[in-house]
Amino acid sequence: MHISPLAKLGKNVRVGDQTVIYDNVVIGDDSVIANNCVIGEPTSSYYERDNYQNEPTFIGSNALIRSHTIVYAGCVIGNGISTGHRVTLRENTTIGNHCKIGTNSDLQGFLELGDYCQLHSNVHLCQFSKLGNYVFIYPNTVFANDTHPPTEFVKGPTIGDFTQIGVQSSLIGDITIGEHCLIAARSMVVKSFDDFSLLIGTPAARKTDVRELKDEHEKPLYPWKNRFSRGMPWMND
Amino acid sequence: MHISPLAKLGKNVRVGDQTVIYDNVVIGDDSVIANNCVIGEPTSSYYERDNYQNEPTFIGSNALIRSHTIVYAGCVIGNGISTGHRVTLRENTTIGNHCKIGTNSDLQGFLELGDYCQLHSNVHLCQFSKLGNYVFIYPNTVFANDTHPPTEFVKGPTIGDFTQIGVQSSLIGDITIGEHCLIAARSMVVKSFDDFSLLIGTPAARKTDVRELKDEHEKPLYPWKNRFSRGMPWMND
Amino acid sequence: MHISPLAKLGKNVRVGDQTVIYDNVVIGDDSVIANNCVIGEPTSSYYERDNYQNEPTFIGSNALIRSHTIVYAGCVIGNGISTGHRVTLRENTTIGNHCKIGTNSDLQGFLELGDYCQLHSNVHLCQFSKLGNYVFIYPNTVFANDTHPPTEFVKGPTIGDFTQIGVQSSLIGDITIGEHCLIAARSMVVKSFDDFSLLIGTPAARKTDVRELKDEHEKPLYPWKNRFSRGMPWMND
């Protein structure tokens, strides 16, 4: 365990074995940083410049950062974050409050998540992605920048609040997906769609309004906030 | 290297640098736990309860657990297991004898594998999955629980003996796949199928009986146990 | 940090905390091996033979090997390599000069990359794959050996110079893809194709000559070397 004298840890922060916390990291009260993590990892400029200074890195209170996770310098993370193992958050990743980031997920930096987002295992978000609030993404989904690679200029997908993105999907390019959408498993989305869209296919097309989807008792499945509350702010309503 | 005094290691067990073995872990004779592993990782209750006690964790004899692998408390693993690097086995993963689990694979716990299963790299199995014996799964395949996410109640796929699942496939929901099936690469399976099915597509459909598939000499390719024996119990027959 | 007395490090090589460098590793001048790496990882024969000797492992000058990367004994890597985090290079991986290998990528060994290749995050290359020069592969693409698994005999894909392979693609079997091809995202390629092919679909078919693809100003997008130079040898031409 090595904690820089230039890092500031709140009350009751626990840090695991072999974890390294670099300069200018600030961690809120009651957070757990498990073993073998790197917090405030220097960007590659560290290897190039003699006068390198680490960008400030913030992790809020009540964090649970599981083992082998790497958080680069310049990340700003709200309260109540929970990560799986071996998560990578590259520089300038901004994450709101109460988000979950699953094992092996890889966020490429210069991107933004709102509050209460949940990324399951092995989700890859490209630079310049933007998620609203309550966006859930399931395993092995990839966000990518460009349809005619390689290019110098890149801009990633933007996703509206409450949208759900199924396993193994791909979202590619400078596209905007509305709120309350459901992107079916294994879809490839390459253009923008409005709120409440059910998207399916490669390339994905709008099949219907998600409010048409019913369970076996003919109750509407979406918006899902009416039927799912675990970990959500309306849980004890 | 840190080994809890409450762990029990068999004869000739080797443990690598920086590996941690927690309370109530039992490891059989002649096993190798390479460097930077965590065996008996406490579940998240550890961070919540003062009187937390680690569930017992069992790894059989002749194991080869490669570096950076994490095995949670409550896993029960048979003899002769071999893992790649950075495997994650969450709590209550039950694995039979002579299984192989590839690099970066992520087993979410509360699931069961029979004997002689082989998971290649980066396979993701959801909670409540169940594999029979001799099930082989190729890279980047994902098992998922639910077709209308998010939900509280989830149940995963069940796979019969000898079934082969090609790369990048998705198996979703409470489905049962029979024995001796071949799921082609990049298939999405969302309903149950009988023994000997060749499944292809998104969503996958049954194309034929696998016993119809022949090699260039008109010999049947399946059941594969008649032509493949490396590492199998009939190897030296 | 542990460096074998049988390893040879060039001038100004920096090695991070908890990194292990095994016997018979040679590293060129001005290279950085970050923390928690394993360089010259012994193959599984190490656990089986008393007289095991590590194969020589070479990494050229100006390398940047990021943390938690594992390079097996018997790898031969040119100058200017850069890796992400947690990369796995199995035994007998041969890599030319100025290549980049992204976070979580998994190269299974007995395979070859030319110069200036760029593999993005989580690319899986099977044994006996072969990439030419300037081949770029985007996240979560998988190379696999066999269409009728399992088999004992396997041979992987061969890819020509300048070919680009989109996200989440699968390339399967003993196939040869020509130079200057573009494989669209989420394609499954199971047969060989000529130079300049645009390949799309599952299974992938040739849609057109990539030289027909134009940008919004009617300028040709391919060959891409006329419009992209970052990190390429013609960068300052």
Short mmCIF file of N, CA and C in Angstrom, two decimals, chain B residues 22-102:
data_model
loop_
_atom_site.label_atom_id
_atom_site.label_comp_id
_atom_site.label_asym_id
_atom_site.label_seq_id
_atom_site.Cartn_x
_atom_site.Cartn_y
_atom_site.Cartn_z
N TYR B 22 -7.90 -16.16 2.11
CA TYR B 22 -8.67 -15.71 3.27
C TYR B 22 -9.15 -16.88 4.14
N ASP B 23 -9.88 -16.54 5.16
CA ASP B 23 -10.39 -17.51 6.14
C ASP B 23 -11.23 -18.61 5.49
N ASN B 24 -11.10 -19.80 6.03
CA ASN B 24 -12.00 -20.91 5.71
C ASN B 24 -11.87 -21.40 4.27
N VAL B 25 -10.71 -21.20 3.68
CA VAL B 25 -10.40 -21.77 2.38
C VAL B 25 -9.71 -23.12 2.58
N VAL B 26 -10.12 -24.12 1.79
CA VAL B 26 -9.48 -25.44 1.82
C VAL B 26 -8.98 -25.74 0.40
N ILE B 27 -7.70 -26.06 0.27
CA ILE B 27 -7.12 -26.34 -1.04
C ILE B 27 -6.49 -27.73 -1.01
N GLY B 28 -6.80 -28.55 -2.05
CA GLY B 28 -6.32 -29.93 -2.09
C GLY B 28 -4.84 -30.04 -2.46
N ASP B 29 -4.33 -31.26 -2.38
CA ASP B 29 -2.91 -31.53 -2.59
C ASP B 29 -2.44 -31.14 -4.00
N ASP B 30 -1.18 -30.77 -4.09
CA ASP B 30 -0.50 -30.57 -5.37
C ASP B 30 -1.10 -29.45 -6.23
N SER B 31 -1.77 -28.54 -5.60
CA SER B 31 -2.36 -27.43 -6.36
C SER B 31 -1.39 -26.25 -6.42
N VAL B 32 -1.53 -25.47 -7.51
CA VAL B 32 -0.75 -24.26 -7.69
C VAL B 32 -1.69 -23.06 -7.72
N ILE B 33 -1.46 -22.11 -6.86
CA ILE B 33 -2.19 -20.83 -6.90
C ILE B 33 -1.12 -19.80 -7.25
N ALA B 34 -1.17 -19.27 -8.46
CA ALA B 34 -0.10 -18.39 -8.93
C ALA B 34 -0.16 -17.02 -8.25
N ASN B 35 0.62 -16.09 -8.75
CA ASN B 35 0.77 -14.80 -8.07
C ASN B 35 -0.45 -13.89 -8.23
N ASN B 36 -0.59 -12.98 -7.28
CA ASN B 36 -1.61 -11.94 -7.34
C ASN B 36 -3.05 -12.44 -7.35
N CYS B 37 -3.27 -13.67 -6.89
CA CYS B 37 -4.64 -14.18 -6.81
C CYS B 37 -5.26 -13.80 -5.46
N VAL B 38 -6.59 -13.84 -5.43
CA VAL B 38 -7.33 -13.71 -4.18
C VAL B 38 -8.24 -14.92 -4.08
N ILE B 39 -8.08 -15.73 -3.05
CA ILE B 39 -8.88 -16.94 -2.88
C ILE B 39 -9.68 -16.80 -1.59
N GLY B 40 -11.00 -16.96 -1.74
CA GLY B 40 -11.88 -16.75 -0.58
C GLY B 40 -12.22 -15.28 -0.37
N GLU B 41 -12.26 -14.53 -1.47
CA GLU B 41 -12.61 -13.09 -1.39
C GLU B 41 -13.94 -12.93 -0.65
N PRO B 42 -13.97 -12.09 0.35
CA PRO B 42 -15.22 -11.88 1.08
C PRO B 42 -16.29 -11.23 0.20
N THR B 43 -17.52 -11.61 0.41
CA THR B 43 -18.63 -10.97 -0.32
C THR B 43 -18.85 -9.56 0.23
N SER B 44 -19.75 -8.83 -0.39
CA SER B 44 -19.91 -7.43 0.03
C SER B 44 -20.47 -7.32 1.45
N SER B 45 -21.06 -8.39 1.97
CA SER B 45 -21.51 -8.33 3.39
C SER B 45 -20.36 -8.03 4.32
N TYR B 46 -19.16 -8.41 3.93
CA TYR B 46 -17.98 -8.12 4.74
C TYR B 46 -17.89 -6.63 5.09
N TYR B 47 -18.28 -5.79 4.13
CA TYR B 47 -18.19 -4.34 4.35
C TYR B 47 -19.38 -3.81 5.14
N GLU B 48 -20.41 -4.65 5.31
CA GLU B 48 -21.65 -4.18 5.91
C GLU B 48 -21.88 -4.69 7.33
N ARG B 49 -21.31 -5.88 7.63
CA ARG B 49 -21.63 -6.51 8.92
C ARG B 49 -20.39 -6.65 9.80
N ASP B 50 -20.53 -6.35 11.08
CA ASP B 50 -19.41 -6.48 12.00
C ASP B 50 -19.06 -7.93 12.27
N ASN B 51 -20.06 -8.79 12.27
CA ASN B 51 -19.83 -10.19 12.63
C ASN B 51 -19.69 -11.09 11.40
N TYR B 52 -19.24 -10.49 10.30
CA TYR B 52 -19.06 -11.25 9.06
C TYR B 52 -18.16 -12.46 9.28
N GLN B 53 -18.58 -13.61 8.74
CA GLN B 53 -17.72 -14.80 8.74
C GLN B 53 -17.66 -15.32 7.32
N ASN B 54 -16.47 -15.62 6.86
CA ASN B 54 -16.32 -16.09 5.48
C ASN B 54 -16.95 -17.47 5.30
N GLU B 55 -17.76 -17.62 4.26
CA GLU B 55 -18.26 -18.95 3.89
C GLU B 55 -17.07 -19.85 3.54
N PRO B 56 -17.18 -21.15 3.76
CA PRO B 56 -16.09 -22.05 3.37
C PRO B 56 -15.92 -22.07 1.84
N THR B 57 -14.68 -22.18 1.40
CA THR B 57 -14.34 -22.20 -0.03
C THR B 57 -13.48 -23.43 -0.26
N PHE B 58 -13.84 -24.22 -1.27
CA PHE B 58 -13.08 -25.45 -1.53
C PHE B 58 -12.50 -25.44 -2.95
N ILE B 59 -11.22 -25.74 -3.05
CA ILE B 59 -10.58 -26.00 -4.34
C ILE B 59 -9.92 -27.37 -4.21
N GLY B 60 -10.18 -28.26 -5.19
CA GLY B 60 -9.69 -29.63 -5.09
C GLY B 60 -8.19 -29.76 -5.31
N SER B 61 -7.76 -30.98 -5.55
CA SER B 61 -6.35 -31.25 -5.76
C SER B 61 -5.95 -30.94 -7.20
N ASN B 62 -4.66 -30.79 -7.43
CA ASN B 62 -4.11 -30.60 -8.77
C ASN B 62 -4.68 -29.40 -9.52
N ALA B 63 -5.04 -28.38 -8.80
CA ALA B 63 -5.52 -27.16 -9.43
C ALA B 63 -4.35 -26.36 -9.99
N LEU B 64 -4.61 -25.65 -11.10
CA LEU B 64 -3.67 -24.62 -11.57
C LEU B 64 -4.47 -23.33 -11.75
N ILE B 65 -4.37 -22.45 -10.77
CA ILE B 65 -5.09 -21.17 -10.78
C ILE B 65 -4.08 -20.12 -11.24
N ARG B 66 -4.26 -19.59 -12.43
CA ARG B 66 -3.26 -18.64 -12.94
C ARG B 66 -3.45 -17.25 -12.34
N SER B 67 -2.47 -16.40 -12.60
CA SER B 67 -2.33 -15.15 -11.85
C SER B 67 -3.52 -14.21 -11.99
N HIS B 68 -3.71 -13.40 -10.96
CA HIS B 68 -4.74 -12.36 -10.92
C HIS B 68 -6.16 -12.91 -10.92
N THR B 69 -6.31 -14.18 -10.60
CA THR B 69 -7.65 -14.77 -10.52
C THR B 69 -8.25 -14.50 -9.14
N ILE B 70 -9.57 -14.27 -9.13
CA ILE B 70 -10.30 -13.99 -7.89
C ILE B 70 -11.37 -15.06 -7.70
N VAL B 71 -11.28 -15.78 -6.61
CA VAL B 71 -12.28 -16.81 -6.27
C VAL B 71 -12.96 -16.36 -4.98
N TYR B 72 -14.26 -16.10 -5.05
CA TYR B 72 -14.99 -15.62 -3.88
C TYR B 72 -15.21 -16.74 -2.86
N ALA B 73 -15.43 -16.30 -1.63
CA ALA B 73 -15.85 -17.21 -0.58
C ALA B 73 -17.15 -17.90 -0.99
N GLY B 74 -17.26 -19.17 -0.65
CA GLY B 74 -18.48 -19.90 -0.97
C GLY B 74 -18.41 -20.67 -2.27
N CYS B 75 -17.29 -20.60 -2.99
CA CYS B 75 -17.13 -21.41 -4.20
C CYS B 75 -16.72 -22.83 -3.81
N VAL B 76 -17.20 -23.80 -4.61
CA VAL B 76 -16.85 -25.20 -4.39
C VAL B 76 -16.36 -25.75 -5.72
N ILE B 77 -15.07 -26.07 -5.80
CA ILE B 77 -14.42 -26.40 -7.06
C ILE B 77 -13.77 -27.77 -6.92
N GLY B 78 -13.99 -28.64 -7.92
CA GLY B 78 -13.48 -30.00 -7.88
C GLY B 78 -11.99 -30.12 -8.14
N ASN B 79 -11.56 -31.32 -8.47
CA ASN B 79 -10.14 -31.58 -8.72
C ASN B 79 -9.74 -31.19 -10.15
N GLY B 80 -8.49 -30.85 -10.31
CA GLY B 80 -7.94 -30.67 -11.65
C GLY B 80 -8.41 -29.43 -12.38
N ILE B 81 -8.91 -28.45 -11.66
CA ILE B 81 -9.31 -27.21 -12.34
C ILE B 81 -8.09 -26.50 -12.88
N SER B 82 -8.25 -25.87 -14.05
CA SER B 82 -7.21 -25.00 -14.57
C SER B 82 -7.87 -23.70 -14.99
N THR B 83 -7.32 -22.58 -14.56
CA THR B 83 -7.87 -21.29 -15.00
C THR B 83 -6.81 -20.53 -15.77
N GLY B 84 -7.28 -19.62 -16.65
CA GLY B 84 -6.41 -18.61 -17.23
C GLY B 84 -6.15 -17.50 -16.22
N HIS B 85 -5.73 -16.35 -16.75
CA HIS B 85 -5.43 -15.20 -15.91
C HIS B 85 -6.68 -14.36 -15.70
N ARG B 86 -6.76 -13.75 -14.51
CA ARG B 86 -7.80 -12.76 -14.22
C ARG B 86 -9.21 -13.31 -14.33
N VAL B 87 -9.36 -14.57 -14.02
CA VAL B 87 -10.71 -15.15 -13.96
C VAL B 87 -11.40 -14.63 -12.70
N THR B 88 -12.70 -14.42 -12.78
CA THR B 88 -13.49 -14.04 -11.61
C THR B 88 -14.55 -15.10 -11.36
N LEU B 89 -14.52 -15.70 -10.19
CA LEU B 89 -15.56 -16.65 -9.78
C LEU B 89 -16.27 -16.06 -8.57
N ARG B 90 -17.46 -15.54 -8.81
CA ARG B 90 -18.21 -14.94 -7.69
C ARG B 90 -18.76 -16.01 -6.75
N GLU B 91 -19.32 -15.55 -5.64
CA GLU B 91 -19.72 -16.43 -4.55
C GLU B 91 -20.72 -17.50 -5.02
N ASN B 92 -20.56 -18.70 -4.41
CA ASN B 92 -21.46 -19.80 -4.73
C ASN B 92 -21.40 -20.20 -6.21
N THR B 93 -20.21 -20.23 -6.74
CA THR B 93 -19.96 -20.90 -8.01
C THR B 93 -19.54 -22.33 -7.69
N THR B 94 -20.23 -23.30 -8.29
CA THR B 94 -19.92 -24.71 -8.06
C THR B 94 -19.40 -25.30 -9.36
N ILE B 95 -18.21 -25.87 -9.32
CA ILE B 95 -17.55 -26.39 -10.52
C ILE B 95 -17.11 -27.81 -10.25
N GLY B 96 -17.40 -28.72 -11.19
CA GLY B 96 -17.03 -30.13 -11.04
C GLY B 96 -15.53 -30.36 -11.23
N ASN B 97 -15.18 -31.56 -11.66
CA ASN B 97 -13.78 -31.93 -11.82
C ASN B 97 -13.26 -31.67 -13.23
N HIS B 98 -11.98 -31.35 -13.33
CA HIS B 98 -11.27 -31.28 -14.62
C HIS B 98 -11.83 -30.21 -15.56
N CYS B 99 -12.28 -29.12 -15.03
CA CYS B 99 -12.78 -28.03 -15.87
C CYS B 99 -11.65 -27.04 -16.18
N LYS B 100 -11.80 -26.32 -17.30
CA LYS B 100 -10.89 -25.23 -17.66
C LYS B 100 -11.71 -23.94 -17.83
N ILE B 101 -11.21 -22.87 -17.25
CA ILE B 101 -11.90 -21.58 -17.33
C ILE B 101 -10.90 -20.57 -17.88
N GLY B 102 -11.19 -19.97 -19.05
CA GLY B 102 -10.19 -19.17 -19.75
C GLY B 102 -9.99 -17.77 -19.19
#
